[in-house]
């Protein structure tokens, strides 16, 4: 079992403190739902974990070994809140651009993605884009996955497909997820955390 952790994290936008000593950890096999109000700092925390924001004190460790921002994507995969697919490409082209041969085979075998291969990214619905992006991130072979709103606008049928993919990958990897769909989070999470007033607290009751 492997463990990702970050302790005593402080971050401010100019003079506005967002994180004030936040701590979070995740073991392989865990699927942690992180909740909190809009603007509470959830996406900021994810960006720091992914090395996209670099405050002076952001000692992310895996198995108690410090991982510098430049090396983090060797160990973790990050689904950002905003779409990352080039709008002018077709789905097939975008997958080929970002994926290895084995990843392409896995993604092209997905029946939902097969229906969309010849469509341009700009012509996809928000849910279709999110399904493809989440599937692409899940196809990466990493120890940890940081998913920012993976279920946004995704149809319930295909949310279930993503649940199954996440459950399979989590047999050997750890997940921290943010999503406004509390029903989806309750189905997939093994535990919940709340980010409030810049710090992270456990939630003992399951999300409803």
mmCIF file with all atom_site columns, C-alpha atoms in Angstrom:
data_model
loop_
_atom_site.group_PDB
_atom_site.id
_atom_site.type_symbol
_atom_site.label_atom_id
_atom_site.label_alt_id
_atom_site.label_comp_id
_atom_site.label_asym_id
_atom_site.label_entity_id
_atom_site.label_seq_id
_atom_site.pdbx_PDB_ins_code
_atom_site.Cartn_x
_atom_site.Cartn_y
_atom_site.Cartn_z
_atom_site.occupancy
_atom_site.B_iso_or_equiv
_atom_site.pdbx_formal_charge
_atom_site.auth_seq_id
_atom_site.auth_comp_id
_atom_site.auth_asym_id
_atom_site.auth_atom_id
_atom_site.pdbx_PDB_model_num
ATOM 1   C CA . UNK A 1 1   ? 0.000   0.000  0.000   1.00 0.00 ? 1   UNK A CA 1
ATOM 2   C CA . UNK A 1 2   ? 1.187   3.509  -0.882  1.00 0.00 ? 2   UNK A CA 1
ATOM 3   C CA . UNK A 1 3   ? 0.234   6.809  0.787   1.00 0.00 ? 3   UNK A CA 1
ATOM 4   C CA . UNK A 1 4   ? 0.015   10.380 -0.516  1.00 0.00 ? 4   UNK A CA 1
ATOM 5   C CA . UNK A 1 5   ? 0.044   13.163 2.073   1.00 0.00 ? 5   UNK A CA 1
ATOM 6   C CA . UNK A 1 6   ? 0.353   16.921 2.330   1.00 0.00 ? 6   UNK A CA 1
ATOM 7   C CA . UNK A 1 7   ? 0.494   18.683 5.695   1.00 0.00 ? 7   UNK A CA 1
ATOM 8   C CA . UNK A 1 8   ? 0.130   22.164 7.155   1.00 0.00 ? 8   UNK A CA 1
ATOM 9   C CA . UNK A 1 9   ? -0.675  23.748 3.816   1.00 0.00 ? 9   UNK A CA 1
ATOM 10  C CA . UNK A 1 10  ? -1.104  27.523 3.690   1.00 0.00 ? 10  UNK A CA 1
ATOM 11  C CA . UNK A 1 11  ? -2.104  29.479 0.589   1.00 0.00 ? 11  UNK A CA 1
ATOM 12  C CA . UNK A 1 12  ? -3.509  32.933 -0.084  1.00 0.00 ? 12  UNK A CA 1
ATOM 13  C CA . UNK A 1 13  ? -4.625  34.868 -3.129  1.00 0.00 ? 13  UNK A CA 1
ATOM 14  C CA . UNK A 1 14  ? -2.966  38.220 -2.443  1.00 0.00 ? 14  UNK A CA 1
ATOM 15  C CA . UNK A 1 15  ? -4.176  38.967 1.112   1.00 0.00 ? 15  UNK A CA 1
ATOM 16  C CA . UNK A 1 16  ? -7.129  36.567 1.051   1.00 0.00 ? 16  UNK A CA 1
ATOM 17  C CA . UNK A 1 17  ? -6.258  33.321 2.889   1.00 0.00 ? 17  UNK A CA 1
ATOM 18  C CA . UNK A 1 18  ? -7.736  30.206 1.254   1.00 0.00 ? 18  UNK A CA 1
ATOM 19  C CA . UNK A 1 19  ? -5.898  27.352 2.965   1.00 0.00 ? 19  UNK A CA 1
ATOM 20  C CA . UNK A 1 20  ? -4.779  27.778 6.578   1.00 0.00 ? 20  UNK A CA 1
ATOM 21  C CA . UNK A 1 21  ? -3.001  24.646 7.695   1.00 0.00 ? 21  UNK A CA 1
ATOM 22  C CA . UNK A 1 22  ? -4.924  22.154 5.547   1.00 0.00 ? 22  UNK A CA 1
ATOM 23  C CA . UNK A 1 23  ? -3.825  18.510 5.742   1.00 0.00 ? 23  UNK A CA 1
ATOM 24  C CA . UNK A 1 24  ? -4.962  15.635 3.549   1.00 0.00 ? 24  UNK A CA 1
ATOM 25  C CA . UNK A 1 25  ? -3.802  12.079 2.941   1.00 0.00 ? 25  UNK A CA 1
ATOM 26  C CA . UNK A 1 26  ? -4.914  9.207  0.739   1.00 0.00 ? 26  UNK A CA 1
ATOM 27  C CA . UNK A 1 27  ? -3.935  5.539  0.624   1.00 0.00 ? 27  UNK A CA 1
ATOM 28  C CA . UNK A 1 28  ? -4.110  3.336  -2.436  1.00 0.00 ? 28  UNK A CA 1
ATOM 29  C CA . UNK A 1 29  ? -7.496  1.646  -2.424  1.00 0.00 ? 29  UNK A CA 1
ATOM 30  C CA . UNK A 1 30  ? -9.248  4.701  -0.975  1.00 0.00 ? 30  UNK A CA 1
ATOM 31  C CA . UNK A 1 31  ? -11.776 6.879  -2.817  1.00 0.00 ? 31  UNK A CA 1
ATOM 32  C CA . UNK A 1 32  ? -12.079 10.120 -0.857  1.00 0.00 ? 32  UNK A CA 1
ATOM 33  C CA . UNK A 1 33  ? -14.842 12.638 -1.594  1.00 0.00 ? 33  UNK A CA 1
ATOM 34  C CA . UNK A 1 34  ? -13.764 16.197 -0.755  1.00 0.00 ? 34  UNK A CA 1
ATOM 35  C CA . UNK A 1 35  ? -16.672 18.585 -0.266  1.00 0.00 ? 35  UNK A CA 1
ATOM 36  C CA . UNK A 1 36  ? -16.976 22.275 0.613   1.00 0.00 ? 36  UNK A CA 1
ATOM 37  C CA . UNK A 1 37  ? -18.722 25.450 -0.447  1.00 0.00 ? 37  UNK A CA 1
ATOM 38  C CA . UNK A 1 38  ? -17.866 27.212 -3.704  1.00 0.00 ? 38  UNK A CA 1
ATOM 39  C CA . UNK A 1 39  ? -14.720 29.246 -3.134  1.00 0.00 ? 39  UNK A CA 1
ATOM 40  C CA . UNK A 1 40  ? -13.622 27.158 -0.147  1.00 0.00 ? 40  UNK A CA 1
ATOM 41  C CA . UNK A 1 41  ? -10.353 26.211 -1.884  1.00 0.00 ? 41  UNK A CA 1
ATOM 42  C CA . UNK A 1 42  ? -11.020 22.685 -3.160  1.00 0.00 ? 42  UNK A CA 1
ATOM 43  C CA . UNK A 1 43  ? -9.725  23.282 -6.697  1.00 0.00 ? 43  UNK A CA 1
ATOM 44  C CA . UNK A 1 44  ? -6.834  25.335 -5.293  1.00 0.00 ? 44  UNK A CA 1
ATOM 45  C CA . UNK A 1 45  ? -5.866  22.386 -3.096  1.00 0.00 ? 45  UNK A CA 1
ATOM 46  C CA . UNK A 1 46  ? -5.943  20.081 -6.121  1.00 0.00 ? 46  UNK A CA 1
ATOM 47  C CA . UNK A 1 47  ? -3.773  22.466 -8.147  1.00 0.00 ? 47  UNK A CA 1
ATOM 48  C CA . UNK A 1 48  ? -1.218  22.516 -5.338  1.00 0.00 ? 48  UNK A CA 1
ATOM 49  C CA . UNK A 1 49  ? -1.199  18.717 -5.087  1.00 0.00 ? 49  UNK A CA 1
ATOM 50  C CA . UNK A 1 50  ? -0.697  18.551 -8.867  1.00 0.00 ? 50  UNK A CA 1
ATOM 51  C CA . UNK A 1 51  ? 2.155   21.066 -8.691  1.00 0.00 ? 51  UNK A CA 1
ATOM 52  C CA . UNK A 1 52  ? 0.340   23.723 -10.719 1.00 0.00 ? 52  UNK A CA 1
ATOM 53  C CA . UNK A 1 53  ? 0.473   26.180 -7.819  1.00 0.00 ? 53  UNK A CA 1
ATOM 54  C CA . UNK A 1 54  ? 3.633   26.280 -5.719  1.00 0.00 ? 54  UNK A CA 1
ATOM 55  C CA . UNK A 1 55  ? 3.288   27.960 -2.327  1.00 0.00 ? 55  UNK A CA 1
ATOM 56  C CA . UNK A 1 56  ? 6.442   28.156 -0.168  1.00 0.00 ? 56  UNK A CA 1
ATOM 57  C CA . UNK A 1 57  ? 5.215   25.310 2.036   1.00 0.00 ? 57  UNK A CA 1
ATOM 58  C CA . UNK A 1 58  ? 3.657   22.491 0.015   1.00 0.00 ? 58  UNK A CA 1
ATOM 59  C CA . UNK A 1 59  ? 5.484   19.369 1.186   1.00 0.00 ? 59  UNK A CA 1
ATOM 60  C CA . UNK A 1 60  ? 3.635   16.698 -0.761  1.00 0.00 ? 60  UNK A CA 1
ATOM 61  C CA . UNK A 1 61  ? 4.975   13.263 0.115   1.00 0.00 ? 61  UNK A CA 1
ATOM 62  C CA . UNK A 1 62  ? 4.402   9.773  -1.186  1.00 0.00 ? 62  UNK A CA 1
ATOM 63  C CA . UNK A 1 63  ? 5.416   7.089  1.297   1.00 0.00 ? 63  UNK A CA 1
ATOM 64  C CA . UNK A 1 64  ? 7.097   9.831  3.363   1.00 0.00 ? 64  UNK A CA 1
ATOM 65  C CA . UNK A 1 65  ? 9.328   10.869 0.448   1.00 0.00 ? 65  UNK A CA 1
ATOM 66  C CA . UNK A 1 66  ? 9.041   14.484 -0.730  1.00 0.00 ? 66  UNK A CA 1
ATOM 67  C CA . UNK A 1 67  ? 7.938   14.732 -4.362  1.00 0.00 ? 67  UNK A CA 1
ATOM 68  C CA . UNK A 1 68  ? 8.856   18.022 -6.089  1.00 0.00 ? 68  UNK A CA 1
ATOM 69  C CA . UNK A 1 69  ? 6.245   19.580 -8.402  1.00 0.00 ? 69  UNK A CA 1
ATOM 70  C CA . UNK A 1 70  ? 8.271   18.649 -11.498 1.00 0.00 ? 70  UNK A CA 1
ATOM 71  C CA . UNK A 1 71  ? 8.011   14.930 -10.651 1.00 0.00 ? 71  UNK A CA 1
ATOM 72  C CA . UNK A 1 72  ? 4.418   14.664 -9.447  1.00 0.00 ? 72  UNK A CA 1
ATOM 73  C CA . UNK A 1 73  ? 2.849   13.464 -12.686 1.00 0.00 ? 73  UNK A CA 1
ATOM 74  C CA . UNK A 1 74  ? 5.050   10.376 -12.486 1.00 0.00 ? 74  UNK A CA 1
ATOM 75  C CA . UNK A 1 75  ? 2.921   9.312  -9.526  1.00 0.00 ? 75  UNK A CA 1
ATOM 76  C CA . UNK A 1 76  ? -0.432  11.026 -9.895  1.00 0.00 ? 76  UNK A CA 1
ATOM 77  C CA . UNK A 1 77  ? -2.939  11.976 -12.560 1.00 0.00 ? 77  UNK A CA 1
ATOM 78  C CA . UNK A 1 78  ? -4.973  15.181 -12.334 1.00 0.00 ? 78  UNK A CA 1
ATOM 79  C CA . UNK A 1 79  ? -8.303  15.924 -13.969 1.00 0.00 ? 79  UNK A CA 1
ATOM 80  C CA . UNK A 1 80  ? -8.598  19.740 -13.921 1.00 0.00 ? 80  UNK A CA 1
ATOM 81  C CA . UNK A 1 81  ? -11.920 21.483 -13.465 1.00 0.00 ? 81  UNK A CA 1
ATOM 82  C CA . UNK A 1 82  ? -11.737 23.058 -16.923 1.00 0.00 ? 82  UNK A CA 1
ATOM 83  C CA . UNK A 1 83  ? -11.741 21.125 -20.190 1.00 0.00 ? 83  UNK A CA 1
ATOM 84  C CA . UNK A 1 84  ? -8.277  20.409 -21.593 1.00 0.00 ? 84  UNK A CA 1
ATOM 85  C CA . UNK A 1 85  ? -9.158  18.955 -25.009 1.00 0.00 ? 85  UNK A CA 1
ATOM 86  C CA . UNK A 1 86  ? -8.267  21.101 -28.072 1.00 0.00 ? 86  UNK A CA 1
ATOM 87  C CA . UNK A 1 87  ? -11.590 22.276 -29.498 1.00 0.00 ? 87  UNK A CA 1
ATOM 88  C CA . UNK A 1 88  ? -10.493 22.092 -33.137 1.00 0.00 ? 88  UNK A CA 1
ATOM 89  C CA . UNK A 1 89  ? -9.594  18.392 -33.082 1.00 0.00 ? 89  UNK A CA 1
ATOM 90  C CA . UNK A 1 90  ? -11.804 15.392 -33.574 1.00 0.00 ? 90  UNK A CA 1
ATOM 91  C CA . UNK A 1 91  ? -12.122 13.026 -30.622 1.00 0.00 ? 91  UNK A CA 1
ATOM 92  C CA . UNK A 1 92  ? -9.999  10.390 -32.356 1.00 0.00 ? 92  UNK A CA 1
ATOM 93  C CA . UNK A 1 93  ? -7.233  12.936 -32.966 1.00 0.00 ? 93  UNK A CA 1
ATOM 94  C CA . UNK A 1 94  ? -7.300  14.232 -29.397 1.00 0.00 ? 94  UNK A CA 1
ATOM 95  C CA . UNK A 1 95  ? -7.045  10.748 -27.915 1.00 0.00 ? 95  UNK A CA 1
ATOM 96  C CA . UNK A 1 96  ? -4.195  9.885  -30.280 1.00 0.00 ? 96  UNK A CA 1
ATOM 97  C CA . UNK A 1 97  ? -2.386  13.092 -29.305 1.00 0.00 ? 97  UNK A CA 1
ATOM 98  C CA . UNK A 1 98  ? -2.512  12.491 -25.557 1.00 0.00 ? 98  UNK A CA 1
ATOM 99  C CA . UNK A 1 99  ? -2.427  8.690  -25.259 1.00 0.00 ? 99  UNK A CA 1
ATOM 100 C CA . UNK A 1 100 ? -0.004  5.812  -25.672 1.00 0.00 ? 100 UNK A CA 1
ATOM 101 C CA . UNK A 1 101 ? -0.794  2.843  -27.908 1.00 0.00 ? 101 UNK A CA 1
ATOM 102 C CA . UNK A 1 102 ? -2.204  0.777  -25.039 1.00 0.00 ? 102 UNK A CA 1
ATOM 103 C CA . UNK A 1 103 ? -4.242  3.694  -23.732 1.00 0.00 ? 103 UNK A CA 1
ATOM 104 C CA . UNK A 1 104 ? -5.675  4.314  -27.201 1.00 0.00 ? 104 UNK A CA 1
ATOM 105 C CA . UNK A 1 105 ? -6.729  0.679  -27.482 1.00 0.00 ? 105 UNK A CA 1
ATOM 106 C CA . UNK A 1 106 ? -8.494  0.903  -24.125 1.00 0.00 ? 106 UNK A CA 1
ATOM 107 C CA . UNK A 1 107 ? -10.240 4.164  -24.972 1.00 0.00 ? 107 UNK A CA 1
ATOM 108 C CA . UNK A 1 108 ? -11.222 3.170  -28.512 1.00 0.00 ? 108 UNK A CA 1
ATOM 109 C CA . UNK A 1 109 ? -12.830 0.007  -27.115 1.00 0.00 ? 109 UNK A CA 1
ATOM 110 C CA . UNK A 1 110 ? -15.210 2.069  -24.952 1.00 0.00 ? 110 UNK A CA 1
ATOM 111 C CA . UNK A 1 111 ? -18.619 1.909  -26.664 1.00 0.00 ? 111 UNK A CA 1
ATOM 112 C CA . UNK A 1 112 ? -19.549 5.454  -25.592 1.00 0.00 ? 112 UNK A CA 1
ATOM 113 C CA . UNK A 1 113 ? -16.319 6.904  -26.959 1.00 0.00 ? 113 UNK A CA 1
ATOM 114 C CA . UNK A 1 114 ? -16.688 4.891  -30.171 1.00 0.00 ? 114 UNK A CA 1
ATOM 115 C CA . UNK A 1 115 ? -19.898 6.827  -30.892 1.00 0.00 ? 115 UNK A CA 1
ATOM 116 C CA . UNK A 1 116 ? -18.009 10.123 -30.647 1.00 0.00 ? 116 UNK A CA 1
ATOM 117 C CA . UNK A 1 117 ? -14.680 9.387  -32.369 1.00 0.00 ? 117 UNK A CA 1
ATOM 118 C CA . UNK A 1 118 ? -15.382 11.387 -35.532 1.00 0.00 ? 118 UNK A CA 1
ATOM 119 C CA . UNK A 1 119 ? -16.993 14.347 -33.760 1.00 0.00 ? 119 UNK A CA 1
ATOM 120 C CA . UNK A 1 120 ? -15.088 17.586 -33.209 1.00 0.00 ? 120 UNK A CA 1
ATOM 121 C CA . UNK A 1 121 ? -14.477 18.528 -29.587 1.00 0.00 ? 121 UNK A CA 1
ATOM 122 C CA . UNK A 1 122 ? -16.204 21.891 -30.071 1.00 0.00 ? 122 UNK A CA 1
ATOM 123 C CA . UNK A 1 123 ? -19.410 20.097 -31.096 1.00 0.00 ? 123 UNK A CA 1
ATOM 124 C CA . UNK A 1 124 ? -19.605 17.827 -28.062 1.00 0.00 ? 124 UNK A CA 1
ATOM 125 C CA . UNK A 1 125 ? -21.886 18.467 -25.109 1.00 0.00 ? 125 UNK A CA 1
ATOM 126 C CA . UNK A 1 126 ? -20.316 19.254 -21.757 1.00 0.00 ? 126 UNK A CA 1
ATOM 127 C CA . UNK A 1 127 ? -21.128 15.765 -20.493 1.00 0.00 ? 127 UNK A CA 1
ATOM 128 C CA . UNK A 1 128 ? -19.651 14.071 -23.561 1.00 0.00 ? 128 UNK A CA 1
ATOM 129 C CA . UNK A 1 129 ? -16.399 16.019 -23.165 1.00 0.00 ? 129 UNK A CA 1
ATOM 130 C CA . UNK A 1 130 ? -16.238 15.245 -19.468 1.00 0.00 ? 130 UNK A CA 1
ATOM 131 C CA . UNK A 1 131 ? -16.783 11.537 -20.028 1.00 0.00 ? 131 UNK A CA 1
ATOM 132 C CA . UNK A 1 132 ? -13.939 11.415 -22.559 1.00 0.00 ? 132 UNK A CA 1
ATOM 133 C CA . UNK A 1 133 ? -11.573 13.499 -20.418 1.00 0.00 ? 133 UNK A CA 1
ATOM 134 C CA . UNK A 1 134 ? -12.245 11.465 -17.279 1.00 0.00 ? 134 UNK A CA 1
ATOM 135 C CA . UNK A 1 135 ? -11.771 8.222  -19.202 1.00 0.00 ? 135 UNK A CA 1
ATOM 136 C CA . UNK A 1 136 ? -8.479  9.504  -20.613 1.00 0.00 ? 136 UNK A CA 1
ATOM 137 C CA . UNK A 1 137 ? -7.185  10.373 -17.153 1.00 0.00 ? 137 UNK A CA 1
ATOM 138 C CA . UNK A 1 138 ? -8.283  6.993  -15.788 1.00 0.00 ? 138 UNK A CA 1
ATOM 139 C CA . UNK A 1 139 ? -6.388  5.221  -18.576 1.00 0.00 ? 139 UNK A CA 1
ATOM 140 C CA . UNK A 1 140 ? -3.104  6.544  -17.163 1.00 0.00 ? 140 UNK A CA 1
ATOM 141 C CA . UNK A 1 141 ? -1.148  4.133  -14.986 1.00 0.00 ? 141 UNK A CA 1
ATOM 142 C CA . UNK A 1 142 ? -0.642  6.142  -11.789 1.00 0.00 ? 142 UNK A CA 1
ATOM 143 C CA . UNK A 1 143 ? -0.648  5.544  -8.036  1.00 0.00 ? 143 UNK A CA 1
ATOM 144 C CA . UNK A 1 144 ? -3.070  8.400  -7.296  1.00 0.00 ? 144 UNK A CA 1
ATOM 145 C CA . UNK A 1 145 ? -5.834  10.237 -9.154  1.00 0.00 ? 145 UNK A CA 1
ATOM 146 C CA . UNK A 1 146 ? -7.030  13.743 -8.316  1.00 0.00 ? 146 UNK A CA 1
ATOM 147 C CA . UNK A 1 147 ? -10.361 14.277 -10.077 1.00 0.00 ? 147 UNK A CA 1
ATOM 148 C CA . UNK A 1 148 ? -12.002 17.715 -10.123 1.00 0.00 ? 148 UNK A CA 1
ATOM 149 C CA . UNK A 1 149 ? -15.686 17.319 -11.080 1.00 0.00 ? 149 UNK A CA 1
ATOM 150 C CA . UNK A 1 150 ? -15.439 14.105 -13.149 1.00 0.00 ? 150 UNK A CA 1
ATOM 151 C CA . UNK A 1 151 ? -19.228 13.638 -13.350 1.00 0.00 ? 151 UNK A CA 1
ATOM 152 C CA . UNK A 1 152 ? -20.245 17.167 -14.421 1.00 0.00 ? 152 UNK A CA 1
ATOM 153 C CA . UNK A 1 153 ? -23.101 16.975 -16.954 1.00 0.00 ? 153 UNK A CA 1
ATOM 154 C CA . UNK A 1 154 ? -22.407 13.278 -17.591 1.00 0.00 ? 154 UNK A CA 1
ATOM 155 C CA . UNK A 1 155 ? -25.609 11.294 -18.184 1.00 0.00 ? 155 UNK A CA 1
ATOM 156 C CA . UNK A 1 156 ? -26.561 8.903  -15.328 1.00 0.00 ? 156 UNK A CA 1
ATOM 157 C CA . UNK A 1 157 ? -25.979 5.822  -17.510 1.00 0.00 ? 157 UNK A CA 1
ATOM 158 C CA . UNK A 1 158 ? -22.416 6.896  -18.271 1.00 0.00 ? 158 UNK A CA 1
ATOM 159 C CA . UNK A 1 159 ? -21.830 8.065  -14.713 1.00 0.00 ? 159 UNK A CA 1
ATOM 160 C CA . UNK A 1 160 ? -22.317 4.410  -13.806 1.00 0.00 ? 160 UNK A CA 1
ATOM 161 C CA . UNK A 1 161 ? -19.667 3.454  -16.386 1.00 0.00 ? 161 UNK A CA 1
ATOM 162 C CA . UNK A 1 162 ? -17.263 5.942  -14.797 1.00 0.00 ? 162 UNK A CA 1
ATOM 163 C CA . UNK A 1 163 ? -18.078 4.539  -11.341 1.00 0.00 ? 163 UNK A CA 1
ATOM 164 C CA . UNK A 1 164 ? -17.098 1.094  -12.606 1.00 0.00 ? 164 UNK A CA 1
ATOM 165 C CA . UNK A 1 165 ? -13.864 2.382  -14.128 1.00 0.00 ? 165 UNK A CA 1
ATOM 166 C CA . UNK A 1 166 ? -12.923 4.227  -10.929 1.00 0.00 ? 166 UNK A CA 1
ATOM 167 C CA . UNK A 1 167 ? -13.738 1.200  -8.797  1.00 0.00 ? 167 UNK A CA 1
ATOM 168 C CA . UNK A 1 168 ? -11.523 -1.006 -10.963 1.00 0.00 ? 168 UNK A CA 1
ATOM 169 C CA . UNK A 1 169 ? -8.591  1.422  -10.984 1.00 0.00 ? 169 UNK A CA 1
ATOM 170 C CA . UNK A 1 170 ? -8.904  1.972  -7.223  1.00 0.00 ? 170 UNK A CA 1
ATOM 171 C CA . UNK A 1 171 ? -8.002  -1.661 -6.593  1.00 0.00 ? 171 UNK A CA 1
ATOM 172 C CA . UNK A 1 172 ? -4.396  -0.498 -6.945  1.00 0.00 ? 172 UNK A CA 1
ATOM 173 C CA . UNK A 1 173 ? -4.641  3.314  -6.746  1.00 0.00 ? 173 UNK A CA 1
ATOM 174 C CA . UNK A 1 174 ? -5.969  6.053  -4.476  1.00 0.00 ? 174 UNK A CA 1
ATOM 175 C CA . UNK A 1 175 ? -8.520  8.712  -5.432  1.00 0.00 ? 175 UNK A CA 1
ATOM 176 C CA . UNK A 1 176 ? -9.462  12.146 -4.159  1.00 0.00 ? 176 UNK A CA 1
ATOM 177 C CA . UNK A 1 177 ? -12.546 13.539 -5.898  1.00 0.00 ? 177 UNK A CA 1
ATOM 178 C CA . UNK A 1 178 ? -14.528 16.785 -5.988  1.00 0.00 ? 178 UNK A CA 1
ATOM 179 C CA . UNK A 1 179 ? -17.975 16.940 -7.531  1.00 0.00 ? 179 UNK A CA 1
ATOM 180 C CA . UNK A 1 180 ? -21.181 18.914 -6.936  1.00 0.00 ? 180 UNK A CA 1
ATOM 181 C CA . UNK A 1 181 ? -23.184 15.747 -7.609  1.00 0.00 ? 181 UNK A CA 1
ATOM 182 C CA . UNK A 1 182 ? -23.526 14.537 -4.012  1.00 0.00 ? 182 UNK A CA 1
ATOM 183 C CA . UNK A 1 183 ? -25.496 11.458 -5.092  1.00 0.00 ? 183 UNK A CA 1
ATOM 184 C CA . UNK A 1 184 ? -22.678 10.355 -7.394  1.00 0.00 ? 184 UNK A CA 1
ATOM 185 C CA . UNK A 1 185 ? -20.082 11.031 -4.716  1.00 0.00 ? 185 UNK A CA 1
ATOM 186 C CA . UNK A 1 186 ? -22.016 9.007  -2.137  1.00 0.00 ? 186 UNK A CA 1
ATOM 187 C CA . UNK A 1 187 ? -22.053 6.024  -4.490  1.00 0.00 ? 187 UNK A CA 1
ATOM 188 C CA . UNK A 1 188 ? -18.352 6.061  -5.270  1.00 0.00 ? 188 UNK A CA 1
ATOM 189 C CA . UNK A 1 189 ? -16.664 7.335  -2.078  1.00 0.00 ? 189 UNK A CA 1
ATOM 190 C CA . UNK A 1 190 ? -15.225 5.143  0.666   1.00 0.00 ? 190 UNK A CA 1
ATOM 191 C CA . UNK A 1 191 ? -14.861 8.204  2.937   1.00 0.00 ? 191 UNK A CA 1
ATOM 192 C CA . UNK A 1 192 ? -15.631 11.932 2.924   1.00 0.00 ? 192 UNK A CA 1
ATOM 193 C CA . UNK A 1 193 ? -13.755 15.048 3.931   1.00 0.00 ? 193 UNK A CA 1
ATOM 194 C CA . UNK A 1 194 ? -14.963 18.635 4.317   1.00 0.00 ? 194 UNK A CA 1
ATOM 195 C CA . UNK A 1 195 ? -12.843 21.689 3.458   1.00 0.00 ? 195 UNK A CA 1
ATOM 196 C CA . UNK A 1 196 ? -14.037 24.652 5.507   1.00 0.00 ? 196 UNK A CA 1
ATOM 197 C CA . UNK A 1 197 ? -12.291 27.773 6.829   1.00 0.00 ? 197 UNK A CA 1
ATOM 198 C CA . UNK A 1 198 ? -9.077  26.661 5.140   1.00 0.00 ? 198 UNK A CA 1
ATOM 199 C CA . UNK A 1 199 ? -8.815  23.287 6.868   1.00 0.00 ? 199 UNK A CA 1
ATOM 200 C CA . UNK A 1 200 ? -9.890  19.711 6.140   1.00 0.00 ? 200 UNK A CA 1
ATOM 201 C CA . UNK A 1 201 ? -12.106 17.715 8.492   1.00 0.00 ? 201 UNK A CA 1
ATOM 202 C CA . UNK A 1 202 ? -13.476 14.143 8.300   1.00 0.00 ? 202 UNK A CA 1
ATOM 203 C CA . UNK A 1 203 ? -17.195 13.605 7.725   1.00 0.00 ? 203 UNK A CA 1
ATOM 204 C CA . UNK A 1 204 ? -18.395 10.552 9.614   1.00 0.00 ? 204 UNK A CA 1
ATOM 205 C CA . UNK A 1 205 ? -21.888 10.350 8.097   1.00 0.00 ? 205 UNK A CA 1
ATOM 206 C CA . UNK A 1 206 ? -22.275 9.221  4.505   1.00 0.00 ? 206 UNK A CA 1
ATOM 207 C CA . UNK A 1 207 ? -23.383 11.818 1.982   1.00 0.00 ? 207 UNK A CA 1
ATOM 208 C CA . UNK A 1 208 ? -27.074 11.741 1.124   1.00 0.00 ? 208 UNK A CA 1
#
